[in-house]
Coordinates of C-alpha atoms in Angstrom, one line a residue:
Chain A
M16 CA 26.3 -68.6 29.8
A17 CA 24.2 -67.6 32.6
E18 CA 24.0 -71.4 33.2
D19 CA 27.7 -71.9 33.3
N20 CA 28.0 -69.1 36.0
K21 CA 25.4 -70.8 38.0
N22 CA 27.2 -74.1 37.8
G23 CA 30.7 -72.5 38.6
K24 CA 29.3 -70.8 41.6
N25 CA 27.6 -74.1 42.8
G26 CA 30.6 -76.1 42.2
N27 CA 33.3 -74.4 43.8
G28 CA 31.2 -72.3 46.2
A29 CA 32.7 -69.0 47.3
R30 CA 35.9 -69.8 45.4
V31 CA 34.7 -68.4 42.4
G32 CA 36.3 -64.9 42.3
L33 CA 35.4 -61.6 41.4
L34 CA 37.4 -61.8 38.5
E35 CA 35.8 -64.9 37.3
R36 CA 32.5 -62.9 37.5
V37 CA 33.5 -59.7 35.8
K38 CA 35.0 -61.9 32.8
A39 CA 31.8 -63.4 32.4
G40 CA 29.8 -60.4 32.8
V41 CA 32.1 -58.7 30.1
K42 CA 31.6 -61.9 27.8
E43 CA 27.9 -61.4 28.3
D44 CA 27.9 -57.7 27.3
V45 CA 30.1 -58.5 24.1
Q46 CA 27.7 -61.1 23.2
S47 CA 24.8 -58.7 23.4
L48 CA 26.3 -56.2 21.1
K49 CA 27.0 -58.7 18.6
T50 CA 23.4 -60.0 18.7
D51 CA 21.1 -57.1 20.0
M52 CA 22.8 -54.2 18.0
P53 CA 22.3 -55.8 14.7
A54 CA 18.7 -56.4 15.2
K55 CA 18.2 -52.9 16.7
A56 CA 19.7 -51.4 13.4
K57 CA 17.6 -53.6 11.0
E58 CA 14.8 -52.2 13.2
Q59 CA 16.0 -48.7 12.9
I60 CA 16.5 -49.2 9.0
E61 CA 12.9 -50.3 8.8
H62 CA 11.8 -47.1 10.4
L63 CA 13.7 -45.1 8.4
K64 CA 11.8 -46.3 5.3
D65 CA 8.9 -44.5 6.8
P66 CA 10.4 -41.1 8.7
T67 CA 6.6 -39.9 9.1
K68 CA 6.3 -42.5 11.9
T69 CA 9.1 -41.3 13.8
Q70 CA 8.5 -39.5 17.3
V71 CA 10.6 -36.2 15.9
Y72 CA 8.4 -36.3 13.0
T73 CA 5.1 -36.6 14.6
S74 CA 5.9 -34.2 17.2
I75 CA 6.0 -31.6 14.5
F76 CA 3.6 -32.5 12.0
R77 CA 0.4 -33.1 13.8
H78 CA -1.6 -35.0 11.0
K79 CA -0.9 -37.2 7.9
H80 CA -0.2 -36.2 4.8
D81 CA -2.0 -38.6 2.5
D82 CA -3.8 -37.0 -0.2
T83 CA -7.2 -36.8 1.4
P84 CA -9.6 -33.8 1.7
R85 CA -9.1 -34.1 5.7
N86 CA -5.4 -33.9 5.5
R87 CA -5.8 -31.1 3.0
A88 CA -7.6 -28.9 5.5
L89 CA -5.7 -29.8 8.3
G90 CA -2.5 -29.0 6.3
V91 CA -3.7 -25.2 6.5
L92 CA -5.7 -25.3 9.6
S93 CA -2.7 -26.8 11.8
N94 CA -0.1 -24.5 10.2
V95 CA 0.5 -21.1 12.2
F96 CA 1.5 -19.3 9.0
L97 CA -1.2 -20.9 6.8
H98 CA -4.1 -20.9 9.2
L99 CA -4.7 -17.1 8.2
H100 CA -6.4 -19.0 5.3
P101 CA -9.6 -20.8 5.3
A102 CA -9.7 -24.4 4.5
K103 CA -11.7 -23.7 1.8
I104 CA -12.6 -21.0 -0.6
N105 CA -15.0 -19.8 -3.2
R106 CA -13.8 -21.5 -6.5
D107 CA -13.5 -18.2 -8.3
A108 CA -11.7 -16.4 -5.5
V109 CA -8.5 -17.9 -6.7
R110 CA -8.9 -16.2 -10.2
Y111 CA -6.1 -13.8 -10.4
S112 CA -8.4 -11.5 -12.6
Y113 CA -10.5 -10.9 -9.4
T114 CA -8.0 -10.0 -6.6
W115 CA -4.9 -9.1 -8.9
G116 CA -2.9 -10.6 -5.7
M117 CA -2.0 -7.0 -4.8
G118 CA -2.6 -7.3 -0.9
G119 CA -0.7 -10.4 -0.6
I120 CA 2.3 -9.3 -3.1
T121 CA 2.2 -5.8 -0.5
F122 CA 2.6 -8.3 2.6
Y123 CA 5.2 -10.3 0.6
L124 CA 7.0 -6.9 -0.2
F125 CA 6.9 -5.9 3.6
I126 CA 8.5 -9.3 4.5
V127 CA 11.3 -8.8 2.0
L128 CA 11.7 -5.2 3.3
T129 CA 12.1 -6.3 6.9
F130 CA 14.5 -9.0 5.9
T131 CA 16.7 -6.5 3.7
G132 CA 16.3 -3.8 6.2
V133 CA 17.6 -5.6 9.2
L134 CA 20.4 -6.7 7.1
L135 CA 21.3 -3.3 6.2
M136 CA 21.1 -2.3 10.0
F137 CA 24.1 -4.3 10.6
Y138 CA 26.2 -1.7 8.5
Y139 CA 24.6 1.2 9.2
H140 CA 25.0 4.0 11.7
P141 CA 22.6 6.6 12.0
S142 CA 24.9 9.4 12.6
K143 CA 26.1 12.5 10.5
V144 CA 29.4 11.4 10.4
Q145 CA 28.9 7.8 9.4
A146 CA 25.6 7.5 7.8
F147 CA 26.9 8.5 4.1
R148 CA 30.0 6.6 4.3
D149 CA 28.1 3.6 5.6
V150 CA 26.1 3.6 2.2
L151 CA 29.3 4.3 -0.1
Y152 CA 30.7 1.2 2.1
L153 CA 27.7 -0.7 1.3
E154 CA 28.0 0.1 -2.2
H155 CA 31.6 -0.8 -2.7
D156 CA 32.9 -3.2 -0.1
V157 CA 30.1 -5.2 1.6
P158 CA 29.8 -8.3 -0.4
F159 CA 26.1 -8.1 -2.2
G160 CA 25.8 -4.7 -0.2
K161 CA 24.9 -2.9 -3.3
L162 CA 22.3 -5.7 -4.4
L163 CA 20.8 -5.6 -0.7
R164 CA 20.4 -1.8 -0.8
N165 CA 19.0 -2.0 -4.5
M166 CA 16.3 -4.5 -3.3
H167 CA 15.5 -2.6 -0.3
R168 CA 14.9 0.4 -2.3
W169 CA 13.0 -1.0 -5.1
A170 CA 11.0 -3.3 -3.0
A171 CA 9.8 -0.1 -0.9
H172 CA 8.5 1.6 -4.5
L173 CA 7.0 -1.5 -5.5
M174 CA 5.3 -1.8 -2.1
V175 CA 3.6 1.6 -2.7
I176 CA 2.5 0.8 -6.0
A177 CA 1.2 -2.5 -5.0
V178 CA -0.8 -0.8 -2.2
W179 CA -2.4 1.6 -4.7
L180 CA -3.3 -1.1 -7.0
H181 CA -4.9 -3.0 -4.1
M182 CA -7.0 -0.2 -2.9
F183 CA -7.8 0.4 -6.4
R184 CA -9.1 -3.2 -6.6
V185 CA -10.9 -3.2 -3.6
F186 CA -12.8 -0.1 -4.5
L187 CA -13.8 -1.4 -8.1
T188 CA -15.1 -4.4 -6.6
G189 CA -17.4 -2.8 -4.2
S190 CA -15.5 -4.7 -1.3
Y191 CA -15.5 -1.9 1.3
K192 CA -19.2 -2.1 1.4
K193 CA -21.2 -4.0 4.7
P194 CA -19.7 -5.8 6.5
R195 CA -16.2 -4.8 5.4
E196 CA -16.4 -0.8 6.2
F197 CA -13.8 -1.0 9.4
N198 CA -11.1 -3.2 7.4
W199 CA -11.3 -0.6 4.5
N200 CA -10.3 2.1 7.1
V201 CA -7.3 -0.1 8.6
G202 CA -6.5 -0.3 5.1
V203 CA -6.3 3.4 4.6
I204 CA -4.3 3.8 7.6
L205 CA -1.8 1.3 6.4
L206 CA -1.8 2.9 3.1
V207 CA -0.7 6.0 5.0
L208 CA 1.8 4.2 7.1
T209 CA 3.5 2.7 4.0
L210 CA 3.9 6.2 2.4
L211 CA 5.4 7.2 5.7
L212 CA 7.7 4.0 5.8
S213 CA 9.0 5.0 2.6
F214 CA 9.4 8.6 3.3
T215 CA 11.3 8.0 6.6
G216 CA 13.6 5.8 4.6
Y217 CA 14.4 8.4 2.2
L218 CA 16.7 10.5 4.4
L219 CA 18.8 7.7 5.8
P220 CA 21.3 7.6 3.0
D221 CA 22.1 11.3 4.1
D222 CA 22.9 12.4 0.4
Q223 CA 21.5 15.6 -1.4
L224 CA 18.3 13.7 -2.8
G225 CA 17.0 12.6 0.6
F226 CA 18.1 15.9 2.3
W227 CA 16.1 18.2 0.0
A228 CA 13.1 16.0 -0.3
V229 CA 13.0 15.6 3.8
T230 CA 13.6 19.4 3.4
V231 CA 10.8 20.3 1.2
G232 CA 8.5 17.5 2.8
T233 CA 9.0 19.0 6.5
N234 CA 8.9 22.6 5.5
M235 CA 5.1 21.9 4.8
A236 CA 4.8 21.2 8.3
R237 CA 5.6 24.6 9.4
A238 CA 2.5 25.7 8.0
T239 CA 0.2 23.5 9.9
P240 CA -2.9 25.3 11.0
L241 CA -2.6 26.2 14.7
L242 CA 0.6 24.0 15.2
G243 CA 3.1 25.5 12.9
H244 CA 4.8 28.6 13.2
E245 CA 3.9 30.0 9.5
G246 CA 0.2 28.3 9.7
P247 CA -2.8 30.1 10.2
F248 CA -3.0 31.2 13.8
G249 CA 0.0 29.4 14.8
H250 CA 1.7 32.9 15.5
Q251 CA -1.2 33.5 17.9
L252 CA -0.7 30.6 19.6
G253 CA 2.9 31.2 20.4
M254 CA 4.6 29.1 17.7
T255 CA 8.1 29.7 17.1
P256 CA 10.7 27.7 14.8
Y257 CA 11.9 26.2 18.1
N258 CA 8.5 24.8 19.4
D259 CA 6.4 24.1 16.7
I260 CA 5.2 20.7 15.1
R261 CA 8.2 20.6 12.8
F262 CA 10.7 21.3 15.6
G263 CA 9.1 18.0 17.1
L264 CA 9.5 15.9 14.0
L265 CA 13.0 17.0 13.3
G266 CA 14.4 17.3 16.8
G267 CA 15.6 20.6 15.8
S268 CA 14.9 23.7 13.7
I269 CA 17.0 22.0 10.6
V270 CA 17.2 18.8 9.0
D271 CA 20.3 17.4 10.8
A272 CA 21.7 14.8 13.3
N273 CA 18.8 14.5 15.4
A274 CA 16.4 14.5 12.3
L275 CA 18.8 11.6 11.0
L276 CA 18.1 9.7 14.3
R277 CA 14.5 10.3 14.5
S278 CA 13.9 9.2 11.0
Y279 CA 15.9 6.1 11.5
I280 CA 13.9 5.2 14.6
W281 CA 10.5 5.9 13.1
H282 CA 11.7 4.3 10.0
C283 CA 13.2 0.9 11.6
I284 CA 11.4 0.3 15.0
G285 CA 8.2 2.9 15.7
I286 CA 6.5 2.6 12.3
P287 CA 7.1 -1.1 11.3
I288 CA 5.6 -2.1 14.7
V289 CA 2.5 0.4 14.3
A290 CA 1.9 -1.2 10.9
S291 CA 2.5 -4.6 11.9
I292 CA -0.4 -4.2 14.3
F293 CA -2.7 -2.9 11.9
M294 CA -1.6 -5.6 9.6
I295 CA -2.6 -8.3 12.5
V296 CA -5.9 -6.5 12.5
H297 CA -6.5 -6.3 8.7
F298 CA -5.9 -9.8 8.3
W299 CA -7.9 -11.0 11.0
R300 CA -10.8 -8.7 9.9
V301 CA -10.6 -10.2 6.4
R302 CA -11.6 -13.7 7.8
K303 CA -14.0 -12.3 10.5
D304 CA -15.8 -10.5 8.0
G305 CA -16.7 -13.3 5.8
G306 CA -13.4 -14.0 4.0
I307 CA -12.5 -12.7 0.5
S308 CA -15.4 -10.3 -0.7
G309 CA -16.0 -12.2 -4.2
P310 CA -16.2 -12.7 -6.9
A311 CA -20.0 -12.6 -5.5
P312 CA -23.2 -13.5 -7.6
V313 CA -24.2 -10.3 -8.9
M314 CA -27.2 -8.6 -7.6
L315 CA -30.1 -6.9 -9.4
A316 CA -31.7 -3.8 -8.6
S317 CA -35.0 -5.5 -8.2
E318 CA -33.9 -7.6 -5.5
V319 CA -32.5 -4.6 -3.3
K320 CA -34.4 -4.8 0.0
E321 CA -34.6 -1.1 1.2
P322 CA -34.3 -0.8 5.0
K323 CA -37.1 0.5 6.7
K324 CA -36.5 4.1 7.9
Chain B
M25 CA 12.7 18.0 -29.3
D26 CA 15.1 17.5 -26.7
W27 CA 15.1 13.6 -26.3
R28 CA 18.1 13.4 -24.2
Q29 CA 16.2 15.4 -21.5
L30 CA 13.3 13.3 -21.9
W31 CA 15.4 10.3 -21.6
E32 CA 17.2 11.8 -18.5
I33 CA 13.7 12.2 -16.7
A34 CA 12.4 8.9 -17.7
S35 CA 15.5 7.0 -16.8
A36 CA 16.2 8.4 -13.6
P37 CA 16.2 5.5 -11.5
D38 CA 13.8 6.8 -8.7
N39 CA 11.4 7.8 -11.7
I40 CA 11.2 4.2 -13.0
P41 CA 8.3 3.4 -10.4
I42 CA 6.2 6.0 -12.1
V43 CA 7.0 5.0 -15.7
G44 CA 6.2 1.3 -14.7
L45 CA 3.1 2.5 -12.8
I46 CA 1.4 3.9 -16.3
P47 CA 1.3 0.8 -17.9
L48 CA 0.3 -1.3 -14.9
L49 CA -2.8 1.0 -14.3
I50 CA -3.6 0.8 -17.9
F51 CA -3.4 -3.0 -17.6
Y52 CA -5.4 -3.3 -14.6
I53 CA -8.3 -0.7 -15.8
Y54 CA -8.6 -2.9 -18.8
L55 CA -8.8 -6.2 -16.8
A56 CA -11.3 -4.6 -14.5
W57 CA -13.3 -3.2 -17.4
K58 CA -13.5 -6.5 -19.1
Q59 CA -14.9 -7.9 -16.3
A60 CA -17.3 -5.3 -15.5
K61 CA -18.6 -5.4 -19.0
A62 CA -19.2 -9.0 -19.0
N63 CA -21.0 -8.6 -15.5
D64 CA -23.2 -5.9 -16.8
E65 CA -24.1 -8.0 -19.7
L66 CA -25.1 -10.8 -17.4
I67 CA -27.0 -8.2 -15.2
A68 CA -28.9 -6.8 -18.3
E69 CA -29.7 -10.5 -19.5
L70 CA -30.8 -11.5 -16.0
E71 CA -33.2 -8.4 -15.5
T72 CA -35.0 -9.2 -18.5
S73 CA -35.7 -12.7 -17.8
P74 CA -36.8 -13.7 -14.3
A75 CA -36.6 -17.3 -15.2
M76 CA -33.2 -17.3 -15.9
A77 CA -32.5 -15.2 -12.9
K78 CA -33.9 -17.9 -10.7
T79 CA -31.5 -20.6 -12.1
H80 CA -28.5 -18.9 -13.1
H81 CA -25.2 -18.9 -10.8
R82 CA -24.9 -15.4 -11.3
K83 CA -21.4 -15.0 -12.3
S84 CA -19.9 -14.3 -15.8
W85 CA -17.6 -17.1 -15.4
P86 CA -18.8 -20.6 -16.4
F87 CA -20.3 -23.1 -13.8
R88 CA -21.9 -26.5 -14.4
P89 CA -23.9 -28.5 -12.0
G90 CA -21.9 -31.1 -10.3
W91 CA -18.8 -28.6 -9.9
Q92 CA -17.7 -27.9 -6.5
K93 CA -18.5 -24.2 -5.2
E94 CA -15.5 -24.3 -3.1
V95 CA -11.9 -25.4 -3.5
H96 CA -9.3 -26.5 -1.1
V97 CA -6.9 -23.9 -0.1
W98 CA -4.2 -26.4 -0.4
P99 CA -3.3 -26.6 -3.0
F100 CA -5.4 -24.1 -5.3
L101 CA -4.7 -20.9 -3.5
L102 CA -1.3 -21.5 -2.0
R103 CA 0.0 -22.5 -5.3
M104 CA -1.0 -19.0 -6.6
E105 CA 0.6 -17.3 -3.7
F106 CA 3.6 -19.1 -4.1
L107 CA 3.8 -18.4 -7.8
A108 CA 3.2 -14.6 -7.1
A109 CA 6.0 -14.7 -4.6
I110 CA 8.6 -16.0 -7.0
I111 CA 7.7 -14.0 -9.9
V112 CA 7.9 -10.9 -7.5
S113 CA 11.2 -12.2 -6.3
A114 CA 12.5 -12.6 -9.7
I115 CA 11.4 -9.1 -10.9
L116 CA 12.7 -7.5 -7.7
M117 CA 16.2 -9.4 -8.3
V118 CA 16.4 -8.7 -11.9
W119 CA 15.4 -4.8 -11.1
S120 CA 18.1 -4.8 -8.6
I121 CA 21.0 -6.2 -10.4
T122 CA 20.3 -4.1 -13.7
L123 CA 19.5 -0.4 -12.0
S124 CA 21.2 0.8 -8.9
A125 CA 19.7 3.0 -6.4
P126 CA 20.4 6.8 -6.5
L127 CA 23.1 8.1 -4.5
E128 CA 23.5 11.7 -4.8
E129 CA 26.7 13.9 -3.3
P130 CA 26.6 14.2 0.5
S131 CA 24.0 16.1 2.1
N132 CA 24.6 19.7 1.9
P133 CA 22.4 22.3 3.4
N134 CA 24.0 25.4 1.8
L135 CA 23.7 23.9 -1.8
T136 CA 20.0 23.9 -3.0
M137 CA 19.0 21.1 -5.4
N138 CA 17.0 22.7 -8.2
P139 CA 14.5 21.0 -8.5
A140 CA 14.1 19.9 -5.3
K141 CA 11.4 17.1 -5.5
A142 CA 10.1 15.0 -2.8
P143 CA 9.9 11.3 -3.4
W144 CA 7.7 10.4 -6.7
Y145 CA 4.5 9.3 -4.4
F146 CA 4.4 12.6 -2.8
L147 CA 4.7 14.7 -6.3
G148 CA 1.1 15.2 -6.3
L149 CA 1.1 17.0 -3.1
Q150 CA 4.2 19.1 -4.1
E151 CA 2.4 19.8 -7.2
M152 CA -0.5 21.4 -5.1
L153 CA 1.8 24.0 -3.6
V154 CA 1.7 25.6 -6.8
Y155 CA -1.8 26.5 -6.6
F156 CA -2.4 26.7 -2.6
D157 CA -0.7 27.9 0.3
P158 CA 1.7 25.2 2.3
W159 CA -0.8 25.0 5.1
I160 CA -3.6 23.8 2.5
A161 CA -1.4 21.6 0.1
G162 CA 0.7 20.2 2.7
V163 CA -1.5 19.7 5.8
V164 CA -5.2 20.3 5.3
M165 CA -5.5 18.5 1.7
P166 CA -3.6 15.3 2.9
T167 CA -5.8 15.1 6.0
L168 CA -8.9 15.5 3.8
I169 CA -8.0 12.8 1.5
I170 CA -7.2 10.6 4.3
V171 CA -10.7 11.2 6.1
G172 CA -12.1 11.3 2.5
L173 CA -11.1 7.8 1.9
M174 CA -12.1 6.6 5.3
V175 CA -15.7 7.9 5.0
I176 CA -16.2 6.2 1.8
P177 CA -17.9 2.8 3.2
Y178 CA -20.3 5.1 5.3
I179 CA -21.5 7.5 2.5
D180 CA -21.6 4.8 -0.1
T181 CA -25.1 3.3 0.6
N182 CA -25.7 1.8 -2.5
P183 CA -26.0 -2.2 -2.0
L184 CA -25.3 -3.3 -5.5
G185 CA -21.7 -4.3 -6.7
S186 CA -20.5 -5.9 -3.7
G187 CA -17.8 -8.3 -4.5
Y188 CA -18.0 -7.9 -8.3
Y189 CA -16.9 -5.6 -11.0
T190 CA -19.5 -3.6 -12.3
W191 CA -19.9 -0.1 -14.1
K192 CA -23.6 0.3 -14.5
Q193 CA -24.5 -0.2 -11.0
R194 CA -22.2 2.1 -9.6
K195 CA -21.5 4.7 -12.2
F196 CA -21.3 7.7 -9.6
S197 CA -19.0 6.1 -7.1
I198 CA -16.7 4.4 -9.5
G199 CA -16.3 8.0 -11.8
T200 CA -15.8 9.9 -8.7
F201 CA -13.0 7.5 -7.6
L202 CA -11.5 7.3 -11.0
F203 CA -11.6 11.2 -11.2
G204 CA -10.0 11.4 -7.7
F205 CA -7.2 8.9 -8.2
L206 CA -6.2 9.1 -12.0
F207 CA -6.9 12.7 -12.6
L208 CA -6.1 14.3 -9.1
W209 CA -3.5 11.9 -7.8
V210 CA -1.7 9.9 -10.6
A211 CA -1.9 12.9 -13.4
M212 CA -0.7 15.4 -10.7
I213 CA 2.4 12.8 -9.9
I214 CA 2.8 12.5 -13.6
I215 CA 3.0 16.1 -14.0
G216 CA 5.4 16.5 -11.1
T217 CA 7.6 14.0 -12.6
F218 CA 7.9 14.9 -16.2
I219 CA 6.8 18.2 -16.6
R220 CA 8.0 20.2 -13.7
G221 CA 11.8 21.5 -14.0
P222 CA 14.0 23.9 -12.3
G223 CA 12.2 26.4 -10.4
W224 CA 9.3 24.1 -10.5
Q225 CA 8.5 25.8 -13.8
W226 CA 6.4 24.0 -16.4
F227 CA 8.6 22.3 -19.2
W228 CA 6.8 20.4 -21.8
P229 CA 8.2 16.8 -22.6
G230 CA 11.1 17.1 -24.4
Q231 CA 11.7 20.9 -23.7
T232 CA 15.4 21.6 -22.3
W233 CA 15.5 22.3 -18.8
D234 CA 16.9 25.8 -18.7
H235 CA 18.0 27.0 -15.3
N236 CA 18.4 30.3 -16.2
R237 CA 14.6 30.7 -17.5
L238 CA 12.8 33.3 -16.3
I239 CA 9.1 33.6 -16.6
Y240 CA 7.4 37.1 -16.0
E241 CA 4.1 36.2 -14.5
V242 CA 1.9 38.6 -12.4
N243 CA -0.4 36.8 -10.5
R244 CA -3.3 38.9 -9.1
D245 CA -5.8 38.2 -6.2
L246 CA -9.5 37.8 -7.1
P247 CA -10.5 40.9 -4.8
D248 CA -7.8 43.0 -6.5
I249 CA -9.5 42.5 -9.9
F250 CA -12.8 43.8 -8.4
G251 CA -10.8 46.7 -6.9
I252 CA -11.2 45.9 -3.1
T253 CA -8.7 47.4 -1.1
S254 CA -9.3 47.4 2.6
N255 CA -8.4 44.4 4.5
L256 CA -12.0 43.8 6.1
A257 CA -13.6 44.1 2.6
K258 CA -11.0 41.5 1.3
A259 CA -12.1 39.0 4.1
I260 CA -15.5 39.4 3.6
F261 CA -15.5 39.3 -0.1
G262 CA -13.2 36.1 -0.1
A263 CA -15.6 34.4 2.5
V264 CA -18.5 35.3 0.4
V265 CA -16.9 33.8 -2.7
V266 CA -15.8 30.5 -0.8
G267 CA -19.0 30.2 0.7
G268 CA -20.8 31.1 -2.7
Y269 CA -19.0 28.2 -4.2
Y270 CA -20.1 25.6 -1.7
L271 CA -23.6 26.8 -1.7
A272 CA -23.8 27.4 -5.6
G273 CA -21.8 24.1 -6.3
G274 CA -23.9 22.4 -3.8
F275 CA -27.0 23.5 -5.6
I276 CA -25.8 22.2 -9.0
A277 CA -24.5 19.0 -7.4
H278 CA -27.8 18.6 -5.7
A279 CA -29.9 19.0 -8.6
L280 CA -27.8 16.5 -10.6
F281 CA -27.6 13.9 -7.9
R282 CA -31.3 13.9 -7.2
R283 CA -32.0 13.4 -10.8
Y284 CA -29.7 10.9 -12.0
N285 CA -28.9 9.0 -8.8
P286 CA -32.8 9.2 -7.0
K287 CA -32.1 5.7 -5.3
D288 CA -29.1 6.5 -3.6
Y289 CA -30.5 10.0 -2.7
Q290 CA -33.3 8.3 -0.9
R291 CA -31.1 6.2 1.0
L292 CA -28.8 8.9 2.1
S293 CA -29.3 10.0 5.5
L294 CA -28.9 14.1 5.8
L295 CA -25.4 13.7 7.6
Q296 CA -24.3 11.2 5.0
Y297 CA -25.5 13.6 2.3
S298 CA -23.8 16.7 3.5
I299 CA -20.6 14.6 4.2
M300 CA -20.7 13.4 0.7
M301 CA -21.2 16.8 -0.7
F302 CA -18.6 18.5 1.3
F303 CA -15.8 16.0 -0.1
L304 CA -17.2 16.2 -3.5
L305 CA -17.2 19.9 -3.7
T306 CA -13.8 20.4 -1.8
M307 CA -12.5 17.8 -4.3
V308 CA -13.8 19.8 -7.5
A309 CA -12.5 22.8 -5.9
L310 CA -9.0 21.5 -6.5
P311 CA -9.3 21.5 -10.4
A312 CA -11.2 24.5 -10.3
K313 CA -8.4 26.6 -8.3
M314 CA -5.9 25.2 -10.8
L315 CA -8.1 26.4 -13.7
L316 CA -8.2 30.0 -12.0
R317 CA -4.6 30.0 -11.9
L318 CA -3.8 28.8 -15.2
L319 CA -6.1 30.6 -17.2
W320 CA -6.4 34.0 -15.3
H321 CA -3.3 34.0 -13.0
I322 CA -5.3 34.3 -9.9
K323 CA -3.3 33.5 -6.8
Y324 CA -5.6 33.9 -3.7
V325 CA -9.4 34.0 -3.6
W326 CA -9.8 34.9 0.0
I327 CA -7.4 37.1 1.8
T328 CA -7.3 37.6 5.7
P329 CA -4.7 38.8 8.0
W330 CA -4.2 35.1 9.3
F331 CA -4.4 32.9 6.2
N332 CA -5.0 33.1 2.6
V333 CA -6.9 30.6 0.1

């Protein structure tokens, strides 16, 4: 075709018009569509047979997935969520009977609670006028609202149980011993934060159950030594119902609108952020302190090396 | 026997977690005990035969030469985690579909709930309010529990039993923890949930909650029994009794600990030893004060113008 064009140009000189050239060009384009596109399509289909070679895929996954030890290790190490784990662990550490899986279950429940909690926040106003009605609305009108609230409530209770069992297991296996003393402390703080998270959530439905539980709970703060108006030496330090620690917790002298707002903010923002930071430290230290504590080979009393004093 | 009353308490949605906790605890204590027993038997065997101690892999689980000591996290650990997440999700789903979170009447400061109970995980603290003033039960005790848990790794100097279940190598620490966790924490919660009825009065399981029941109980203070009337004398007397408890109790604990735990006694520094003794005696003081109240109706031991113990 290019040949024809050339001949035409040579033969008739400048007489070959613009129209002719456009015609030839279009013809050329049409021809290329007919021949090149099927070839490209064929090539594309060939590529689709192995999607792991596409640029999109290789940009996401940084290594191959053939079943080799190297890839198994890379699968864990090159994944931001999985890299909390080492590539390999003690063969007995995966036994359920040793760890009971309670630490992991606690963390999973925290994720479930964050997820359902965020969804609940879409329907809830932390104000005396609306809070209780919002819960009724959730229970009766929001699609799956009741399931959502139930899941949040029961996951919270389950998390408290899982935290206790986790602590119980860590104690029984002596896993707080050197070099893990500090991480045990982080864990104790996380235990307290878990209970506080659950407790601050108790008031939010603004029903009799939550109201009186929180009233009973915060009444104890009146009796705080030095800082409560009914506590030892509180009176001498000028504590009254309007300036003591309970007033600070509730934002008032009774459990009312301010207390609802405060417990909402602690529950949804304050404590979750603090707990997340402690969790990061907790998980990090599990790895840095040598990974999971066992099951370790048993040690005999005769083998203890007494440190020199 | 009022079965209906019993059922009403046990089936209250917010009490389900504590009803569930009891079998869970039994199961996990059994699981831990089984492994502790196997490890203790292995330890006894290795202690008697040094040749075996040199070659044995030192776990109660089987291990053969040629087996790898470590396994890949992918898939051996991850599949366990994935399974745990699925099982927990399934339990949570079924629980949330079958049982609804409680919602009482809208909060009403003019209508007191009777009994007004804290969430179940705080019922241990609420139960302590019977025996102690709020500043102790609500503020000092929780603080001591948290601090007491945090110092555990620093006062337990026994290097044995790190990373495996055992009983014989750590009788004292495990015994103390079981006493604190099961008898002082879980048992108090069970009492708070199942036994305490209207007016926070004692109702045996199956006894009908009588809202009009009156109990004529005259509680006395310890100084009154000894006929002490002046405030100054009461304060001095109380200080002597409380101080005497710590001194005499400390001496008895010292005599026992030195005899039965000579190695730990050797290892502990003065600071570690005093901290351990303080927490041990304070922990035992709780059931001691409960007995004083339940057997002799004694309310306060130490009376001062500022605080009472």
